[in-house]
Short mmCIF file of C-alpha atoms in Angstrom, two decimals:
data_model
loop_
_atom_site.label_atom_id
_atom_site.label_comp_id
_atom_site.label_asym_id
_atom_site.label_seq_id
_atom_site.Cartn_x
_atom_site.Cartn_y
_atom_site.Cartn_z
CA MET A 447 -0.96 -83.82 -24.44
CA PRO A 448 -3.00 -84.25 -21.09
CA ALA A 449 -3.96 -87.79 -20.01
CA ASN A 450 -7.96 -87.86 -20.57
CA ASP A 451 -8.55 -90.04 -17.16
CA PHE A 452 -7.73 -87.40 -14.80
CA THR A 453 -6.82 -83.90 -14.33
CA THR A 454 -3.26 -82.16 -14.47
CA ALA A 455 -3.91 -81.73 -10.65
CA GLU A 456 -4.76 -85.18 -9.63
CA TYR A 457 -1.54 -86.08 -11.35
CA ALA A 458 0.26 -83.03 -9.44
CA ARG A 459 -1.19 -84.70 -6.11
CA ARG A 460 0.40 -88.11 -7.30
CA LEU A 461 3.58 -86.53 -8.16
CA GLN A 462 3.88 -84.58 -4.66
CA LYS A 463 3.02 -87.87 -2.73
CA THR A 464 5.51 -89.93 -4.23
CA ARG A 465 7.97 -87.59 -3.80
CA ALA A 466 7.58 -87.42 -0.11
CA ALA A 467 7.79 -90.85 0.35
CA MET A 468 11.09 -90.78 -1.82
CA ALA A 469 12.35 -87.99 0.34
CA ALA A 470 11.82 -90.19 3.56
CA ARG A 471 13.95 -92.93 1.78
CA GLY A 472 16.43 -90.92 1.12
CA LEU A 473 16.19 -90.83 -2.66
CA LYS A 474 16.58 -88.27 -5.47
CA THR A 475 15.57 -90.20 -8.45
CA LEU A 476 13.17 -93.07 -9.49
CA VAL A 477 13.49 -94.90 -12.28
CA ILE A 478 9.71 -96.60 -12.47
CA CYS A 479 9.48 -99.81 -15.14
CA ASP A 480 6.26 -101.08 -13.50
CA PRO A 481 3.41 -100.07 -15.92
CA SER A 482 0.54 -99.58 -13.48
CA ASN A 483 3.21 -97.31 -11.60
CA MET A 484 4.03 -95.64 -14.74
CA ALA A 485 0.51 -95.02 -16.16
CA TRP A 486 -0.98 -93.76 -12.42
CA LEU A 487 2.01 -91.11 -12.49
CA THR A 488 1.91 -89.64 -16.28
CA GLY A 489 -1.17 -91.43 -17.88
CA TYR A 490 1.06 -93.36 -20.39
CA ASP A 491 -1.08 -96.35 -21.89
CA GLY A 492 0.33 -99.04 -24.25
CA TRP A 493 1.09 -102.48 -24.65
CA SER A 494 4.88 -102.03 -24.79
CA PHE A 495 5.74 -103.37 -21.58
CA TYR A 496 7.49 -106.36 -23.12
CA VAL A 497 10.68 -104.20 -23.86
CA PRO A 498 12.49 -101.82 -21.45
CA GLN A 499 10.69 -98.75 -20.73
CA ALA A 500 10.32 -96.35 -17.72
CA VAL A 501 9.06 -93.16 -16.41
CA ILE A 502 12.01 -91.22 -14.25
CA LEU A 503 10.84 -88.77 -11.57
CA HIS A 504 13.82 -86.64 -10.18
CA GLU A 505 13.10 -84.68 -6.91
CA GLU A 506 12.29 -81.64 -8.92
CA GLY A 507 10.88 -81.03 -12.30
CA MET A 508 8.93 -82.97 -14.49
CA PRO A 509 8.68 -86.69 -15.22
CA LEU A 510 10.57 -88.03 -17.94
CA TRP A 511 8.93 -90.88 -19.94
CA TRP A 512 11.41 -93.35 -21.56
CA GLY A 513 10.84 -96.07 -24.03
CA ARG A 514 11.35 -97.41 -27.46
CA THR A 515 11.46 -95.00 -30.62
CA GLN A 516 7.94 -96.57 -32.12
CA ASP A 517 6.26 -96.08 -28.71
CA LYS A 518 7.33 -92.84 -28.23
CA PRO A 519 4.10 -91.09 -30.12
CA GLY A 520 1.83 -93.19 -27.77
CA ALA A 521 3.63 -91.63 -24.83
CA ALA A 522 2.56 -88.56 -26.70
CA LEU A 523 -0.91 -89.33 -27.22
CA THR A 524 -1.59 -90.81 -24.02
CA THR A 525 0.30 -88.85 -20.90
CA TRP A 526 0.05 -85.39 -19.87
CA LEU A 527 3.83 -84.87 -20.66
CA GLU A 528 5.56 -82.26 -23.12
CA ALA A 529 7.37 -82.95 -26.12
CA ASP A 530 10.64 -82.32 -24.28
CA CYS A 531 9.87 -84.88 -21.52
CA LEU A 532 9.82 -87.91 -23.97
CA PHE A 533 13.04 -89.79 -24.57
CA ASP A 534 13.69 -92.86 -26.78
CA TRP A 535 16.22 -95.37 -26.83
CA PRO A 536 17.75 -97.00 -30.59
CA GLU A 537 15.75 -99.42 -32.24
CA GLU A 538 18.55 -101.37 -32.91
CA HIS A 539 18.87 -102.22 -29.50
CA VAL A 540 15.75 -104.55 -29.12
CA GLN A 541 16.24 -108.08 -28.03
CA HIS A 542 19.99 -107.38 -29.51
CA PRO A 543 22.42 -109.75 -28.03
CA ASP A 544 25.15 -106.98 -27.38
CA HIS A 545 23.03 -103.86 -27.04
CA HIS A 546 20.64 -103.21 -24.25
CA PRO A 547 18.36 -100.14 -23.93
CA PHE A 548 19.48 -99.48 -20.23
CA ASP A 549 22.93 -98.27 -21.84
CA SER A 550 20.53 -95.56 -23.47
CA LEU A 551 19.03 -94.56 -19.87
CA LEU A 552 22.44 -94.94 -18.23
CA THR A 553 23.47 -92.09 -20.67
CA LEU A 554 20.13 -90.26 -19.72
CA LEU A 555 20.52 -89.99 -16.34
CA ARG A 556 24.54 -88.97 -16.51
CA ASP A 557 23.71 -86.45 -19.02
CA ARG A 558 21.02 -85.10 -16.27
CA GLY A 559 23.24 -85.50 -13.47
CA TRP A 560 20.92 -87.98 -11.94
CA THR A 561 23.47 -90.24 -10.70
CA GLU A 562 23.25 -90.30 -6.81
CA ALA A 563 20.36 -92.49 -4.75
CA VAL A 564 18.55 -93.78 -7.42
CA GLY A 565 15.85 -95.79 -6.69
CA VAL A 566 14.53 -98.77 -8.61
CA GLU A 567 11.69 -101.60 -8.63
CA MET A 568 13.92 -104.25 -7.85
CA ASP A 569 11.29 -107.00 -7.04
CA ASN A 570 9.46 -106.11 -10.32
CA TYR A 571 8.25 -108.31 -13.07
CA TYR A 572 9.25 -105.38 -15.59
CA TYR A 573 12.94 -104.69 -14.57
CA SER A 574 15.58 -107.53 -15.31
CA ALA A 575 18.56 -108.72 -13.86
CA ARG A 576 20.23 -107.30 -16.86
CA SER A 577 18.83 -104.06 -16.68
CA HIS A 578 20.26 -103.81 -13.21
CA GLN A 579 23.40 -105.00 -13.74
CA ILE A 580 24.00 -101.81 -16.31
CA LEU A 581 23.22 -99.60 -13.71
CA GLU A 582 24.93 -100.99 -11.07
CA VAL A 583 27.84 -101.02 -13.40
CA GLY A 584 27.82 -97.56 -14.88
CA LEU A 585 26.71 -95.89 -11.50
CA GLY A 586 27.96 -97.75 -8.63
CA ARG A 587 26.16 -100.15 -6.29
CA GLU A 588 26.13 -97.24 -3.61
CA ALA A 589 24.31 -95.01 -5.97
CA LEU A 590 21.06 -97.55 -6.69
CA GLY A 591 18.09 -98.09 -3.29
CA ASP A 592 15.41 -100.68 -3.66
CA ALA A 593 12.42 -98.90 -4.37
CA THR A 594 10.08 -101.90 -4.71
CA GLY A 595 6.70 -100.85 -4.02
CA LEU A 596 7.15 -97.02 -3.28
CA VAL A 597 4.67 -96.01 -6.32
CA ASN A 598 2.10 -98.99 -5.30
CA TRP A 599 1.78 -97.77 -1.85
CA GLN A 600 1.24 -94.31 -3.09
CA ARG A 601 -1.72 -96.34 -5.12
CA ALA A 602 -3.69 -97.56 -2.11
CA VAL A 603 -6.13 -95.08 -1.22
CA LYS A 604 -8.17 -94.49 -4.25
CA SER A 605 -9.66 -91.00 -5.47
CA GLU A 606 -13.41 -90.66 -6.09
CA GLN A 607 -12.79 -90.76 -9.86
CA GLU A 608 -10.89 -93.93 -9.46
CA LEU A 609 -13.39 -95.62 -7.80
CA GLN A 610 -16.13 -94.53 -10.44
CA LEU A 611 -13.52 -96.06 -12.95
CA MET A 612 -13.71 -99.74 -10.92
CA ARG A 613 -17.56 -99.27 -10.02
CA SER A 614 -17.47 -99.34 -13.66
CA ALA A 615 -15.32 -102.03 -14.28
CA GLY A 616 -17.83 -103.74 -11.55
CA ARG A 617 -20.48 -103.32 -14.12
CA LEU A 618 -18.86 -105.21 -16.48
CA SER A 619 -17.69 -107.85 -14.35
CA ALA A 620 -21.68 -108.39 -13.40
CA HIS A 621 -22.38 -108.46 -17.09
CA MET A 622 -19.89 -111.04 -17.98
CA HIS A 623 -20.77 -113.31 -14.74
CA ALA A 624 -24.47 -112.75 -16.66
CA VAL A 625 -23.70 -114.05 -19.67
CA LEU A 626 -21.46 -117.15 -17.84
CA ARG A 627 -25.10 -118.14 -15.73
CA ALA A 628 -27.20 -118.13 -18.96
CA GLU A 629 -24.82 -120.14 -21.26
CA PHE A 630 -23.17 -122.45 -18.96
CA HIS A 631 -24.70 -125.73 -19.31
CA GLU A 632 -23.76 -129.82 -19.73
CA GLY A 633 -21.66 -130.44 -22.74
CA ILE A 634 -20.43 -127.16 -23.57
CA ALA A 635 -16.48 -126.86 -24.21
CA LYS A 636 -14.87 -125.00 -21.94
CA ASN A 637 -12.96 -122.60 -24.18
CA ALA A 638 -16.26 -121.90 -26.04
CA LEU A 639 -17.69 -120.67 -22.63
CA VAL A 640 -15.12 -118.48 -21.60
CA ALA A 641 -15.24 -117.12 -25.65
CA ARG A 642 -18.58 -115.73 -25.05
CA VAL A 643 -17.63 -114.50 -21.64
CA GLN A 644 -14.83 -112.76 -22.81
CA ALA A 645 -16.60 -111.19 -25.58
CA ALA A 646 -18.80 -109.93 -23.12
CA GLY A 647 -16.31 -108.02 -21.32
CA ILE A 648 -14.42 -106.58 -24.38
CA GLU A 649 -17.67 -105.74 -25.98
CA GLY A 650 -19.11 -104.12 -22.68
CA LEU A 651 -22.28 -102.47 -22.57
CA PRO A 652 -24.24 -100.03 -25.01
CA ASP A 653 -22.89 -97.17 -22.72
CA LEU A 654 -19.15 -99.02 -21.42
CA PRO A 655 -16.97 -100.33 -23.63
CA GLY A 656 -14.51 -103.42 -22.22
CA ASP A 657 -10.66 -103.27 -22.15
CA TYR A 658 -8.45 -106.35 -21.86
CA ALA A 659 -8.11 -107.50 -18.35
CA ALA A 660 -4.55 -108.19 -16.58
CA ILE A 661 -5.46 -111.72 -16.23
CA ALA A 662 -6.87 -114.45 -18.35
CA PRO A 663 -9.74 -116.30 -17.11
CA ILE A 664 -9.52 -118.67 -14.39
CA ALA A 665 -11.91 -121.52 -15.18
CA PRO A 666 -11.15 -124.89 -13.66
CA SER A 667 -13.73 -127.60 -12.99
CA GLY A 668 -13.87 -130.69 -10.94
CA ILE A 669 -10.68 -131.91 -9.59
CA GLU A 670 -8.76 -129.27 -11.76
CA ALA A 671 -10.53 -126.99 -9.42
CA SER A 672 -8.36 -128.22 -6.66
CA ALA A 673 -5.24 -125.73 -8.04
CA SER A 674 -6.17 -122.32 -8.04
CA HIS A 675 -4.64 -120.82 -10.91
CA ILE A 676 -5.88 -123.12 -14.06
CA THR A 677 -7.07 -121.31 -16.87
CA TRP A 678 -9.43 -123.31 -19.31
CA ASN A 679 -8.97 -126.32 -22.08
CA ASP A 680 -11.63 -127.83 -24.45
CA ARG A 681 -13.21 -130.60 -22.29
CA PRO A 682 -16.99 -130.12 -22.05
CA LEU A 683 -18.60 -129.53 -19.00
CA ALA A 684 -19.93 -132.81 -17.12
CA GLN A 685 -22.44 -133.73 -14.80
CA GLY A 686 -21.32 -133.65 -10.77
CA GLU A 687 -18.32 -130.85 -11.05
CA ALA A 688 -17.84 -127.66 -9.40
CA THR A 689 -16.12 -124.86 -11.59
CA TYR A 690 -15.45 -121.75 -10.66
CA PHE A 691 -14.84 -118.68 -12.78
CA GLU A 692 -12.33 -115.77 -11.86
CA ILE A 693 -13.09 -113.00 -14.07
CA SER A 694 -12.82 -109.33 -14.08
CA GLY A 695 -14.37 -106.48 -16.11
CA CYS A 696 -11.85 -103.85 -17.13
CA VAL A 697 -12.13 -99.84 -17.82
CA ARG A 698 -9.44 -97.62 -18.55
CA ARG A 699 -7.14 -100.25 -17.02
CA TYR A 700 -8.90 -100.61 -13.74
CA HIS A 701 -10.18 -103.80 -12.70
CA CYS A 702 -13.53 -105.28 -10.43
CA PRO A 703 -12.25 -108.70 -10.17
CA ILE A 704 -15.26 -111.35 -9.14
CA SER A 705 -15.22 -115.38 -8.63
CA ARG A 706 -18.13 -117.32 -8.83
CA THR A 707 -18.99 -120.84 -8.34
CA LEU A 708 -21.22 -122.97 -10.73
CA PHE A 709 -22.27 -126.52 -10.38
CA LEU A 710 -24.25 -129.44 -12.85
CA GLY A 711 -26.07 -131.52 -11.03
CA SER A 712 -26.83 -131.70 -7.12
CA PRO A 713 -23.84 -130.48 -5.03
CA PRO A 714 -22.66 -132.45 -2.29
CA GLU A 715 -22.98 -131.77 1.26
CA ASP A 716 -19.38 -130.56 1.55
CA ILE A 717 -19.33 -128.13 -1.08
CA ARG A 718 -22.53 -127.02 0.49
CA ARG A 719 -20.78 -126.49 3.60
CA GLY A 720 -17.80 -124.89 2.11
CA GLU A 721 -20.36 -122.50 0.37
CA ALA A 722 -21.93 -121.83 3.64
CA ALA A 723 -18.54 -120.96 5.21
CA ILE A 724 -17.55 -118.73 2.27
CA LEU A 725 -20.74 -116.87 2.59
CA GLN A 726 -20.40 -115.98 5.77
CA ALA A 727 -16.91 -115.11 5.69
CA ILE A 728 -17.64 -112.36 3.33
CA GLU A 729 -20.52 -110.95 5.27
CA ASP A 730 -17.95 -111.10 8.74
CA THR A 731 -15.57 -109.50 6.77
CA PHE A 732 -17.96 -106.59 5.17
CA ALA A 733 -18.79 -105.95 8.62
CA VAL A 734 -15.19 -105.46 9.92
CA ALA A 735 -13.39 -103.70 7.24
CA LYS A 736 -13.39 -100.03 8.48
CA PRO A 737 -10.78 -97.78 8.56
CA GLY A 738 -8.32 -98.57 11.04
CA VAL A 739 -8.79 -102.35 11.46
CA THR A 740 -5.82 -104.05 10.56
CA CYS A 741 -5.31 -106.59 7.48
CA GLU A 742 -4.54 -109.48 9.56
CA GLU A 743 -7.82 -108.51 11.57
CA VAL A 744 -9.74 -108.50 8.80
CA ALA A 745 -8.38 -112.28 7.50
CA ALA A 746 -9.34 -113.47 10.67
CA CYS A 747 -13.10 -113.50 9.50
CA VAL A 748 -12.36 -115.73 6.61
CA TYR A 749 -10.20 -118.52 8.57
CA ASP A 750 -12.49 -118.57 11.81
CA SER A 751 -15.46 -118.90 9.40
CA PHE A 752 -13.72 -121.61 7.73
CA GLY A 753 -12.64 -122.87 11.03
CA ARG A 754 -15.96 -123.50 12.22
CA ALA A 755 -16.81 -125.48 9.35
CA GLY A 756 -14.04 -127.60 9.55
CA TYR A 757 -12.08 -126.27 6.75
CA ILE A 758 -8.31 -124.92 7.09
CA LYS A 759 -6.81 -122.02 4.72
CA GLY A 760 -3.48 -121.97 4.21
CA ASN A 761 -3.27 -119.06 2.00
CA ARG A 762 -3.96 -115.47 2.24
CA THR A 763 -7.27 -114.36 1.56
CA GLY A 764 -7.19 -111.00 -0.63
CA TYR A 765 -4.93 -108.22 -1.52
CA PRO A 766 -5.41 -104.67 -3.09
CA VAL A 767 -6.38 -104.19 -6.58
CA GLY A 768 -7.23 -101.45 -9.15
CA LEU A 769 -5.34 -100.10 -12.09
CA SER A 770 -2.85 -102.71 -13.70
CA TYR A 771 -1.16 -104.49 -16.71
CA PRO A 772 -0.66 -108.04 -17.07
CA PRO A 773 0.18 -110.23 -15.65
CA ASP A 774 -1.20 -109.19 -12.33
CA TRP A 775 -4.35 -107.19 -11.30
CA GLY A 776 -2.87 -106.93 -7.69
CA GLU A 777 -1.18 -103.93 -6.36
CA ARG A 778 1.33 -105.83 -4.70
CA THR A 779 1.75 -104.13 -1.62
CA MET A 780 -0.58 -105.31 1.63
CA SER A 781 -2.27 -109.01 1.79
CA LEU A 782 -5.33 -110.02 4.12
CA ARG A 783 -3.14 -112.74 6.05
CA PRO A 784 -1.59 -113.04 9.53
CA GLY A 785 0.86 -110.98 10.42
CA ASP A 786 0.19 -108.11 8.16
CA THR A 787 -0.53 -105.43 10.73
CA THR A 788 -1.21 -102.60 7.88
CA LYS A 789 -4.19 -100.79 8.97
CA LEU A 790 -6.91 -99.98 6.27
CA GLU A 791 -7.96 -96.28 5.25
CA GLU A 792 -10.74 -95.08 4.11
CA ASN A 793 -11.40 -96.13 -0.01
CA MET A 794 -8.78 -98.57 -0.20
CA THR A 795 -9.77 -101.47 -2.68
CA PHE A 796 -9.25 -105.12 -2.04
CA HIS A 797 -10.28 -108.38 -4.06
CA LEU A 798 -11.24 -110.64 -1.17
CA MET A 799 -10.50 -114.12 -2.18
CA PRO A 800 -12.04 -116.48 0.17
CA GLY A 801 -11.20 -119.48 -1.94
CA LEU A 802 -11.58 -122.97 -0.81
CA TRP A 803 -9.13 -125.57 -2.35
CA THR A 804 -9.28 -129.46 -1.53
CA PRO A 805 -7.39 -132.43 -2.76
CA ASP A 806 -10.64 -133.24 -5.06
CA TRP A 807 -12.35 -129.91 -5.50
CA GLY A 808 -12.20 -126.26 -5.30
CA MET A 809 -14.56 -123.47 -5.22
CA ALA A 810 -14.00 -119.57 -4.97
CA ILE A 811 -16.76 -116.97 -4.12
CA THR A 812 -15.15 -113.30 -4.12
CA GLU A 813 -15.66 -109.84 -4.13
CA THR A 814 -13.95 -106.66 -4.61
CA PHE A 815 -14.80 -103.73 -2.19
CA VAL A 816 -14.10 -100.45 -1.03
CA VAL A 817 -13.06 -99.51 2.72
CA THR A 818 -15.78 -97.10 4.15
CA PRO A 819 -16.79 -96.03 7.57
CA GLN A 820 -19.55 -98.49 7.44
CA GLY A 821 -17.35 -101.20 6.58
CA GLY A 822 -16.73 -103.00 3.39
CA VAL A 823 -18.74 -102.44 0.22
CA ALA A 824 -19.07 -104.37 -2.81
CA LEU A 825 -18.04 -102.66 -6.01
CA ALA A 826 -20.22 -105.30 -8.07
CA ASP A 827 -23.61 -106.69 -8.11
CA VAL A 828 -23.15 -110.16 -8.60
CA PRO A 829 -25.32 -113.41 -6.94
CA ARG A 830 -22.94 -114.93 -4.68
CA GLU A 831 -24.77 -118.32 -4.34
CA ILE A 832 -23.50 -121.35 -6.29
CA VAL A 833 -25.33 -121.19 -9.49
CA VAL A 834 -26.86 -124.90 -10.02
CA LYS A 835 -28.05 -126.41 -13.23
CA SER A 836 -29.33 -129.79 -13.86
CA ARG A 837 -28.01 -129.92 -17.38
#
């Protein structure tokens, strides 16, 4: 059954790009365990990545989907692959101490004669050490090559339909932030506020239902915001604290993350100074982010703006985003930071993260943008300034 998000011609183009990258690395077969890459190549969608699964791409022929027996109907429903391209492993191997699903995958590779120049995503959340050990023992270490990021890099430049999905996700992000601005007030428990924002993203808009995002809302307040990845608790919002929310609408697994900062009371001078530096950094970045410019040149816009304001930023300031599954909506390829000389291309998409963290507070005002010949263009329309409320 054809995957309904894209045409089969689009999937053929993706296979061609991936096979060209395989050939450049001397690989004949890919074992792809990253669910984002599985979806990008076949359309497969399901909450099944907690057990071993893969798309297997040989240098010739159709890809194969391989996964748990009870997830095979999901592969038939969501991919464009025919039934003879769908394979499953024994149910009794689910989290079994003595048997492993990759024993079945090893048999499948041997039956096909795909036992040489096999690429695996070694540095990936979804490919375990046990899985690799089974392939290494069964095929030999020399038969395996590290294909980490190979498919991810093919996803970097988005098609127009992918951009449309990300813009739709941006509409949901804007809707979620509008609910946040309306509901944010002194005394509301953080979990209650997060629940309303999450509900808005999932219920969506009348013409646009929402999906689950790959990352839970990041929502620290006060000194908690000095740490960059704290989610939420049940503490009521209080006067004199900055709170930032990093959230994303999600449509068909495509994301558009946006962070905004809110403050109860009157923001002190140092927070206002940080806000000005961040807002200027975004404008400077968008002016520079054109095809041919390097990631580190884009990142310099943020570091320079922070430096002029008297702040030092010690972490990267952006990364590519798009199609993804938990635990991360990033694509795990480029980074906007010093030393990354990757050149931007038209229709690449990034989450620009000029976050600022001090020992006493933190703030984040971020944008997801697309690279165009005119510079970076935001994929969502959300007011950037700190939201200030007296109560």
